[in-house]
Amino acid sequence: GQQLNQSPQSMFIQEGEDVSMNCTSSSIFNTWLWYKQDPGEGPVLLIALYKAGELTSNGRLTAQFGITRKDSFLNISASIPSDVGIYFCAGHYGNKLVFGAGTILRVKS
Amino acid sequence: GAVVSQHPSRVICKSGTSVKIECRSLDFQATTMFWYRQFPKQSLMLMATSNEGSKATYEQGVEKDKFLINHASLTLSTLTVTSAHPEDSSFYICSAARTGPNSPLHFGNGTRLTVT
């Protein structure tokens, strides 16, 4: 099936630092989505991107849909302890939503 | 607030028994719902697409006779794990899209299944 390559696999950062993670694929995706998952819960949608080149912000979060439609990044500015969790990129391929492997974010206060 | 409700959140069952998990869209109708499975520290893997009024579409490698899906109404899909075994222990998550194709999926809070 289609694969999304998400990196980094994990990050351990100091509170207040900015964070950047990205996803790439060899295939073109119709949408790019970014989710956050807390332990024992379902993923929560953070940002949805629909057009190539689109740059969207949600508070301290900013994400972009790559021009080639094969990649996306998520930035978190001025990280805080509650940013801890697993971040997943996801993309629509046909009518299916495919997920990246996730980025585990830990924040040191 | 939550738009997809999943129940139960946790279930422990004995090997050989069956378990039913419910997924409801709370304030919208979902002709299509999706069931995912997630192992510890891994990503979400799509198991099947649940279609209201018709048979579910299963991903390669997922046994349709083991994971029975029923999408009887526009707001409810159920996943039944039949004759459960310890290797079926996992986190099962359902999802639905508010609007049409390529709309973001909203996820339930998941069901932690433990088979003893």
JSON list of N, CA and C in Angstrom, two decimals, chain B residues 34-95:
[
{"chain": "B", "resi": 34, "resn": "PHE", "atom": "N", "xyz": [-14.52, 3.98, 9.20]},
{"chain": "B", "resi": 34, "resn": "PHE", "atom": "CA", "xyz": [-13.28, 3.23, 9.03]},
{"chain": "B", "resi": 34, "resn": "PHE", "atom": "C", "xyz": [-12.85, 2.65, 10.38]},
{"chain": "B", "resi": 35, "resn": "TRP", "atom": "N", "xyz": [-12.36, 1.43, 10.33]},
{"chain": "B", "resi": 35, "resn": "TRP", "atom": "CA", "xyz": [-11.85, 0.78, 11.53]},
{"chain": "B", "resi": 35, "resn": "TRP", "atom": "C", "xyz": [-10.34, 0.61, 11.41]},
{"chain": "B", "resi": 36, "resn": "TYR", "atom": "N", "xyz": [-9.64, 1.07, 12.44]},
{"chain": "B", "resi": 36, "resn": "TYR", "atom": "CA", "xyz": [-8.19, 0.96, 12.49]},
{"chain": "B", "resi": 36, "resn": "TYR", "atom": "C", "xyz": [-7.78, 0.11, 13.69]},
{"chain": "B", "resi": 37, "resn": "ARG", "atom": "N", "xyz": [-6.58, -0.42, 13.59]},
{"chain": "B", "resi": 37, "resn": "ARG", "atom": "CA", "xyz": [-5.99, -1.17, 14.69]},
{"chain": "B", "resi": 37, "resn": "ARG", "atom": "C", "xyz": [-4.62, -0.57, 14.95]},
{"chain": "B", "resi": 38, "resn": "GLN", "atom": "N", "xyz": [-4.27, -0.48, 16.22]},
{"chain": "B", "resi": 38, "resn": "GLN", "atom": "CA", "xyz": [-2.99, 0.11, 16.57]},
{"chain": "B", "resi": 38, "resn": "GLN", "atom": "C", "xyz": [-2.30, -0.72, 17.64]},
{"chain": "B", "resi": 39, "resn": "PHE", "atom": "N", "xyz": [-1.11, -1.19, 17.34]},
{"chain": "B", "resi": 39, "resn": "PHE", "atom": "CA", "xyz": [-0.30, -1.90, 18.33]},
{"chain": "B", "resi": 39, "resn": "PHE", "atom": "C", "xyz": [0.55, -0.88, 19.08]},
{"chain": "B", "resi": 40, "resn": "PRO", "atom": "N", "xyz": [1.01, -1.24, 20.27]},
{"chain": "B", "resi": 40, "resn": "PRO", "atom": "CA", "xyz": [1.80, -0.29, 21.08]},
{"chain": "B", "resi": 40, "resn": "PRO", "atom": "C", "xyz": [2.96, 0.32, 20.32]},
{"chain": "B", "resi": 41, "resn": "LYS", "atom": "N", "xyz": [3.06, 1.62, 20.40]},
{"chain": "B", "resi": 41, "resn": "LYS", "atom": "CA", "xyz": [4.15, 2.38, 19.80]},
{"chain": "B", "resi": 41, "resn": "LYS", "atom": "C", "xyz": [4.20, 2.24, 18.29]},
{"chain": "B", "resi": 42, "resn": "GLN", "atom": "N", "xyz": [3.08, 1.90, 17.70]},
{"chain": "B", "resi": 42, "resn": "GLN", "atom": "CA", "xyz": [3.03, 1.81, 16.24]},
{"chain": "B", "resi": 42, "resn": "GLN", "atom": "C", "xyz": [1.94, 2.72, 15.69]},
{"chain": "B", "resi": 43, "resn": "SER", "atom": "N", "xyz": [1.91, 2.81, 14.38]},
{"chain": "B", "resi": 43, "resn": "SER", "atom": "CA", "xyz": [0.95, 3.68, 13.73]},
{"chain": "B", "resi": 43, "resn": "SER", "atom": "C", "xyz": [-0.41, 2.98, 13.60]},
{"chain": "B", "resi": 44, "resn": "LEU", "atom": "N", "xyz": [-1.37, 3.72, 13.05]},
{"chain": "B", "resi": 44, "resn": "LEU", "atom": "CA", "xyz": [-2.70, 3.17, 12.85]},
{"chain": "B", "resi": 44, "resn": "LEU", "atom": "C", "xyz": [-2.72, 2.42, 11.51]},
{"chain": "B", "resi": 45, "resn": "MET", "atom": "N", "xyz": [-3.24, 1.21, 11.57]},
{"chain": "B", "resi": 45, "resn": "MET", "atom": "CA", "xyz": [-3.35, 0.41, 10.35]},
{"chain": "B", "resi": 45, "resn": "MET", "atom": "C", "xyz": [-4.83, 0.23, 10.02]},
{"chain": "B", "resi": 46, "resn": "LEU", "atom": "N", "xyz": [-5.20, 0.60, 8.81]},
{"chain": "B", "resi": 46, "resn": "LEU", "atom": "CA", "xyz": [-6.58, 0.46, 8.39]},
{"chain": "B", "resi": 46, "resn": "LEU", "atom": "C", "xyz": [-6.93, -1.02, 8.26]},
{"chain": "B", "resi": 47, "resn": "MET", "atom": "N", "xyz": [-8.02, -1.40, 8.93]},
{"chain": "B", "resi": 47, "resn": "MET", "atom": "CA", "xyz": [-8.48, -2.78, 8.85]},
{"chain": "B", "resi": 47, "resn": "MET", "atom": "C", "xyz": [-9.55, -2.93, 7.78]},
{"chain": "B", "resi": 48, "resn": "ALA", "atom": "N", "xyz": [-10.53, -2.01, 7.82]},
{"chain": "B", "resi": 48, "resn": "ALA", "atom": "CA", "xyz": [-11.66, -2.16, 6.91]},
{"chain": "B", "resi": 48, "resn": "ALA", "atom": "C", "xyz": [-12.42, -0.86, 6.80]},
{"chain": "B", "resi": 49, "resn": "THR", "atom": "N", "xyz": [-13.13, -0.76, 5.70]},
{"chain": "B", "resi": 49, "resn": "THR", "atom": "CA", "xyz": [-14.03, 0.36, 5.46]},
{"chain": "B", "resi": 49, "resn": "THR", "atom": "C", "xyz": [-15.45, -0.15, 5.60]},
{"chain": "B", "resi": 50, "resn": "SER", "atom": "N", "xyz": [-16.19, 0.50, 6.49]},
{"chain": "B", "resi": 50, "resn": "SER", "atom": "CA", "xyz": [-17.55, 0.08, 6.78]},
{"chain": "B", "resi": 50, "resn": "SER", "atom": "C", "xyz": [-18.52, 0.93, 5.96]},
{"chain": "B", "resi": 51, "resn": "ASN", "atom": "N", "xyz": [-19.35, 0.29, 5.17]},
{"chain": "B", "resi": 51, "resn": "ASN", "atom": "CA", "xyz": [-20.26, 0.98, 4.26]},
{"chain": "B", "resi": 51, "resn": "ASN", "atom": "C", "xyz": [-21.70, 0.73, 4.69]},
{"chain": "B", "resi": 52, "resn": "GLU", "atom": "N", "xyz": [-22.44, 1.79, 4.92]},
{"chain": "B", "resi": 52, "resn": "GLU", "atom": "CA", "xyz": [-23.82, 1.67, 5.36]},
{"chain": "B", "resi": 52, "resn": "GLU", "atom": "C", "xyz": [-24.64, 0.94, 4.33]},
{"chain": "B", "resi": 53, "resn": "GLY", "atom": "N", "xyz": [-25.31, -0.10, 4.76]},
{"chain": "B", "resi": 53, "resn": "GLY", "atom": "CA", "xyz": [-26.21, -0.84, 3.88]},
{"chain": "B", "resi": 53, "resn": "GLY", "atom": "C", "xyz": [-25.55, -1.82, 2.94]},
{"chain": "B", "resi": 54, "resn": "SER", "atom": "N", "xyz": [-24.25, -1.96, 3.03]},
{"chain": "B", "resi": 54, "resn": "SER", "atom": "CA", "xyz": [-23.58, -2.94, 2.17]},
{"chain": "B", "resi": 54, "resn": "SER", "atom": "C", "xyz": [-22.40, -3.56, 2.92]},
{"chain": "B", "resi": 55, "resn": "LYS", "atom": "N", "xyz": [-21.76, -4.48, 2.26]},
{"chain": "B", "resi": 55, "resn": "LYS", "atom": "CA", "xyz": [-20.66, -5.20, 2.92]},
{"chain": "B", "resi": 55, "resn": "LYS", "atom": "C", "xyz": [-19.45, -4.30, 3.13]},
{"chain": "B", "resi": 56, "resn": "ALA", "atom": "N", "xyz": [-18.74, -4.61, 4.19]},
{"chain": "B", "resi": 56, "resn": "ALA", "atom": "CA", "xyz": [-17.52, -3.86, 4.46]},
{"chain": "B", "resi": 56, "resn": "ALA", "atom": "C", "xyz": [-16.42, -4.28, 3.48]},
{"chain": "B", "resi": 57, "resn": "THR", "atom": "N", "xyz": [-15.50, -3.38, 3.29]},
{"chain": "B", "resi": 57, "resn": "THR", "atom": "CA", "xyz": [-14.33, -3.65, 2.45]},
{"chain": "B", "resi": 57, "resn": "THR", "atom": "C", "xyz": [-13.13, -3.84, 3.34]},
{"chain": "B", "resi": 58, "resn": "TYR", "atom": "N", "xyz": [-12.51, -5.00, 3.28]},
{"chain": "B", "resi": 58, "resn": "TYR", "atom": "CA", "xyz": [-11.42, -5.32, 4.17]},
{"chain": "B", "resi": 58, "resn": "TYR", "atom": "C", "xyz": [-10.06, -5.11, 3.48]},
{"chain": "B", "resi": 59, "resn": "GLU", "atom": "N", "xyz": [-9.11, -4.67, 4.26]},
{"chain": "B", "resi": 59, "resn": "GLU", "atom": "CA", "xyz": [-7.75, -4.53, 3.76]},
{"chain": "B", "resi": 59, "resn": "GLU", "atom": "C", "xyz": [-7.10, -5.91, 3.65]},
{"chain": "B", "resi": 60, "resn": "GLN", "atom": "N", "xyz": [-6.09, -5.94, 2.83]},
{"chain": "B", "resi": 60, "resn": "GLN", "atom": "CA", "xyz": [-5.38, -7.21, 2.61]},
{"chain": "B", "resi": 60, "resn": "GLN", "atom": "C", "xyz": [-4.82, -7.72, 3.93]},
{"chain": "B", "resi": 61, "resn": "GLY", "atom": "N", "xyz": [-5.04, -9.00, 4.19]},
{"chain": "B", "resi": 61, "resn": "GLY", "atom": "CA", "xyz": [-4.52, -9.61, 5.40]},
{"chain": "B", "resi": 61, "resn": "GLY", "atom": "C", "xyz": [-5.46, -9.57, 6.58]},
{"chain": "B", "resi": 62, "resn": "VAL", "atom": "N", "xyz": [-6.59, -8.89, 6.46]},
{"chain": "B", "resi": 62, "resn": "VAL", "atom": "CA", "xyz": [-7.55, -8.82, 7.56]},
{"chain": "B", "resi": 62, "resn": "VAL", "atom": "C", "xyz": [-8.65, -9.85, 7.29]},
{"chain": "B", "resi": 63, "resn": "GLU", "atom": "N", "xyz": [-8.87, -10.74, 8.26]},
{"chain": "B", "resi": 63, "resn": "GLU", "atom": "CA", "xyz": [-9.85, -11.81, 8.07]},
{"chain": "B", "resi": 63, "resn": "GLU", "atom": "C", "xyz": [-11.26, -11.28, 8.29]},
{"chain": "B", "resi": 64, "resn": "LYS", "atom": "N", "xyz": [-12.06, -11.32, 7.26]},
{"chain": "B", "resi": 64, "resn": "LYS", "atom": "CA", "xyz": [-13.41, -10.78, 7.38]},
{"chain": "B", "resi": 64, "resn": "LYS", "atom": "C", "xyz": [-14.29, -11.63, 8.27]},
{"chain": "B", "resi": 65, "resn": "ASP", "atom": "N", "xyz": [-14.01, -12.92, 8.37]},
{"chain": "B", "resi": 65, "resn": "ASP", "atom": "CA", "xyz": [-14.82, -13.77, 9.23]},
{"chain": "B", "resi": 65, "resn": "ASP", "atom": "C", "xyz": [-14.45, -13.62, 10.70]},
{"chain": "B", "resi": 66, "resn": "LYS", "atom": "N", "xyz": [-13.30, -13.08, 10.95]},
{"chain": "B", "resi": 66, "resn": "LYS", "atom": "CA", "xyz": [-12.86, -12.88, 12.33]},
{"chain": "B", "resi": 66, "resn": "LYS", "atom": "C", "xyz": [-13.29, -11.50, 12.82]},
{"chain": "B", "resi": 67, "resn": "PHE", "atom": "N", "xyz": [-13.22, -10.53, 11.96]},
{"chain": "B", "resi": 67, "resn": "PHE", "atom": "CA", "xyz": [-13.57, -9.16, 12.31]},
{"chain": "B", "resi": 67, "resn": "PHE", "atom": "C", "xyz": [-14.84, -8.79, 11.53]},
{"chain": "B", "resi": 68, "resn": "LEU", "atom": "N", "xyz": [-15.98, -9.05, 12.18]},
{"chain": "B", "resi": 68, "resn": "LEU", "atom": "CA", "xyz": [-17.26, -8.82, 11.53]},
{"chain": "B", "resi": 68, "resn": "LEU", "atom": "C", "xyz": [-17.67, -7.35, 11.68]},
{"chain": "B", "resi": 69, "resn": "ILE", "atom": "N", "xyz": [-18.01, -6.74, 10.57]},
{"chain": "B", "resi": 69, "resn": "ILE", "atom": "CA", "xyz": [-18.42, -5.34, 10.59]},
{"chain": "B", "resi": 69, "resn": "ILE", "atom": "C", "xyz": [-19.85, -5.21, 10.09]},
{"chain": "B", "resi": 70, "resn": "ASN", "atom": "N", "xyz": [-20.63, -4.46, 10.88]},
{"chain": "B", "resi": 70, "resn": "ASN", "atom": "CA", "xyz": [-22.02, -4.22, 10.53]},
{"chain": "B", "resi": 70, "resn": "ASN", "atom": "C", "xyz": [-22.28, -2.72, 10.59]},
{"chain": "B", "resi": 71, "resn": "HIS", "atom": "N", "xyz": [-22.73, -2.17, 9.50]},
{"chain": "B", "resi": 71, "resn": "HIS", "atom": "CA", "xyz": [-23.01, -0.73, 9.44]},
{"chain": "B", "resi": 71, "resn": "HIS", "atom": "C", "xyz": [-24.50, -0.59, 9.14]},
{"chain": "B", "resi": 72, "resn": "ALA", "atom": "N", "xyz": [-25.30, -0.82, 10.18]},
{"chain": "B", "resi": 72, "resn": "ALA", "atom": "CA", "xyz": [-26.74, -0.96, 10.00]},
{"chain": "B", "resi": 72, "resn": "ALA", "atom": "C", "xyz": [-27.47, 0.37, 9.84]},
{"chain": "B", "resi": 73, "resn": "SER", "atom": "N", "xyz": [-26.88, 1.44, 10.33]},
{"chain": "B", "resi": 73, "resn": "SER", "atom": "CA", "xyz": [-27.53, 2.74, 10.20]},
{"chain": "B", "resi": 73, "resn": "SER", "atom": "C", "xyz": [-26.49, 3.79, 9.85]},
{"chain": "B", "resi": 74, "resn": "LEU", "atom": "N", "xyz": [-26.95, 4.98, 9.55]},
{"chain": "B", "resi": 74, "resn": "LEU", "atom": "CA", "xyz": [-26.04, 6.05, 9.13]},
{"chain": "B", "resi": 74, "resn": "LEU", "atom": "C", "xyz": [-25.23, 6.64, 10.28]},
{"chain": "B", "resi": 75, "resn": "THR", "atom": "N", "xyz": [-25.51, 6.18, 11.50]},
{"chain": "B", "resi": 75, "resn": "THR", "atom": "CA", "xyz": [-24.76, 6.72, 12.64]},
{"chain": "B", "resi": 75, "resn": "THR", "atom": "C", "xyz": [-24.09, 5.63, 13.47]},
{"chain": "B", "resi": 76, "resn": "LEU", "atom": "N", "xyz": [-24.19, 4.39, 13.04]},
{"chain": "B", "resi": 76, "resn": "LEU", "atom": "CA", "xyz": [-23.64, 3.32, 13.87]},
{"chain": "B", "resi": 76, "resn": "LEU", "atom": "C", "xyz": [-22.95, 2.25, 13.02]},
{"chain": "B", "resi": 77, "resn": "SER", "atom": "N", "xyz": [-21.74, 1.95, 13.40]},
{"chain": "B", "resi": 77, "resn": "SER", "atom": "CA", "xyz": [-21.01, 0.82, 12.85]},
{"chain": "B", "resi": 77, "resn": "SER", "atom": "C", "xyz": [-20.50, -0.01, 14.01]},
{"chain": "B", "resi": 78, "resn": "THR", "atom": "N", "xyz": [-20.54, -1.33, 13.87]},
{"chain": "B", "resi": 78, "resn": "THR", "atom": "CA", "xyz": [-20.02, -2.19, 14.92]},
{"chain": "B", "resi": 78, "resn": "THR", "atom": "C", "xyz": [-18.94, -3.12, 14.37]},
{"chain": "B", "resi": 79, "resn": "LEU", "atom": "N", "xyz": [-17.96, -3.37, 15.21]},
{"chain": "B", "resi": 79, "resn": "LEU", "atom": "CA", "xyz": [-16.90, -4.32, 14.89]},
{"chain": "B", "resi": 79, "resn": "LEU", "atom": "C", "xyz": [-16.97, -5.43, 15.94]},
{"chain": "B", "resi": 80, "resn": "THR", "atom": "N", "xyz": [-17.14, -6.67, 15.48]},
{"chain": "B", "resi": 80, "resn": "THR", "atom": "CA", "xyz": [-17.17, -7.80, 16.39]},
{"chain": "B", "resi": 80, "resn": "THR", "atom": "C", "xyz": [-15.93, -8.66, 16.15]},
{"chain": "B", "resi": 81, "resn": "VAL", "atom": "N", "xyz": [-15.15, -8.81, 17.20]},
{"chain": "B", "resi": 81, "resn": "VAL", "atom": "CA", "xyz": [-13.99, -9.69, 17.14]},
{"chain": "B", "resi": 81, "resn": "VAL", "atom": "C", "xyz": [-14.47, -11.06, 17.58]},
{"chain": "B", "resi": 82, "resn": "THR", "atom": "N", "xyz": [-14.51, -11.99, 16.66]},
{"chain": "B", "resi": 82, "resn": "THR", "atom": "CA", "xyz": [-15.05, -13.31, 16.97]},
{"chain": "B", "resi": 82, "resn": "THR", "atom": "C", "xyz": [-13.96, -14.27, 17.41]},
{"chain": "B", "resi": 83, "resn": "SER", "atom": "N", "xyz": [-14.33, -15.16, 18.32]},
{"chain": "B", "resi": 83, "resn": "SER", "atom": "CA", "xyz": [-13.39, -16.17, 18.82]},
{"chain": "B", "resi": 83, "resn": "SER", "atom": "C", "xyz": [-12.02, -15.53, 19.09]},
{"chain": "B", "resi": 84, "resn": "ALA", "atom": "N", "xyz": [-12.05, -14.59, 19.99]},
{"chain": "B", "resi": 84, "resn": "ALA", "atom": "CA", "xyz": [-10.85, -13.79, 20.23]},
{"chain": "B", "resi": 84, "resn": "ALA", "atom": "C", "xyz": [-9.70, -14.63, 20.80]},
{"chain": "B", "resi": 85, "resn": "HIS", "atom": "N", "xyz": [-8.51, -14.29, 20.39]},
{"chain": "B", "resi": 85, "resn": "HIS", "atom": "CA", "xyz": [-7.30, -14.91, 20.91]},
{"chain": "B", "resi": 85, "resn": "HIS", "atom": "C", "xyz": [-6.39, -13.82, 21.45]},
{"chain": "B", "resi": 86, "resn": "PRO", "atom": "N", "xyz": [-5.42, -14.19, 22.29]},
{"chain": "B", "resi": 86, "resn": "PRO", "atom": "CA", "xyz": [-4.53, -13.18, 22.87]},
{"chain": "B", "resi": 86, "resn": "PRO", "atom": "C", "xyz": [-3.86, -12.28, 21.82]},
{"chain": "B", "resi": 87, "resn": "GLU", "atom": "N", "xyz": [-3.57, -12.81, 20.65]},
{"chain": "B", "resi": 87, "resn": "GLU", "atom": "CA", "xyz": [-2.93, -11.99, 19.62]},
{"chain": "B", "resi": 87, "resn": "GLU", "atom": "C", "xyz": [-3.86, -10.93, 19.04]},
{"chain": "B", "resi": 88, "resn": "ASP", "atom": "N", "xyz": [-5.16, -11.03, 19.37]},
{"chain": "B", "resi": 88, "resn": "ASP", "atom": "CA", "xyz": [-6.11, -10.00, 18.94]},
{"chain": "B", "resi": 88, "resn": "ASP", "atom": "C", "xyz": [-6.09, -8.80, 19.89]},
{"chain": "B", "resi": 89, "resn": "SER", "atom": "N", "xyz": [-5.41, -8.94, 21.01]},
{"chain": "B", "resi": 89, "resn": "SER", "atom": "CA", "xyz": [-5.31, -7.83, 21.95]},
{"chain": "B", "resi": 89, "resn": "SER", "atom": "C", "xyz": [-4.66, -6.64, 21.26]},
{"chain": "B", "resi": 90, "resn": "SER", "atom": "N", "xyz": [-5.34, -5.51, 21.32]},
{"chain": "B", "resi": 90, "resn": "SER", "atom": "CA", "xyz": [-4.85, -4.35, 20.59]},
{"chain": "B", "resi": 90, "resn": "SER", "atom": "C", "xyz": [-5.73, -3.16, 20.92]},
{"chain": "B", "resi": 91, "resn": "PHE", "atom": "N", "xyz": [-5.41, -2.03, 20.31]},
{"chain": "B", "resi": 91, "resn": "PHE", "atom": "CA", "xyz": [-6.21, -0.81, 20.43]},
{"chain": "B", "resi": 91, "resn": "PHE", "atom": "C", "xyz": [-6.95, -0.65, 19.12]},
{"chain": "B", "resi": 92, "resn": "TYR", "atom": "N", "xyz": [-8.29, -0.68, 19.19]},
{"chain": "B", "resi": 92, "resn": "TYR", "atom": "CA", "xyz": [-9.10, -0.57, 17.98]},
{"chain": "B", "resi": 92, "resn": "TYR", "atom": "C", "xyz": [-9.75, 0.82, 17.97]},
{"chain": "B", "resi": 93, "resn": "ILE", "atom": "N", "xyz": [-9.64, 1.50, 16.84]},
{"chain": "B", "resi": 93, "resn": "ILE", "atom": "CA", "xyz": [-10.15, 2.87, 16.75]},
{"chain": "B", "resi": 93, "resn": "ILE", "atom": "C", "xyz": [-11.02, 2.99, 15.50]},
{"chain": "B", "resi": 94, "resn": "CYS", "atom": "N", "xyz": [-12.20, 3.61, 15.68]},
{"chain": "B", "resi": 94, "resn": "CYS", "atom": "CA", "xyz": [-13.05, 3.85, 14.53]},
{"chain": "B", "resi": 94, "resn": "CYS", "atom": "C", "xyz": [-12.98, 5.32, 14.16]},
{"chain": "B", "resi": 95, "resn": "SER", "atom": "N", "xyz": [-13.39, 5.61, 12.95]},
{"chain": "B", "resi": 95, "resn": "SER", "atom": "CA", "xyz": [-13.38, 7.00, 12.50]},
{"chain": "B", "resi": 95, "resn": "SER", "atom": "C", "xyz": [-14.45, 7.21, 11.45]}
]
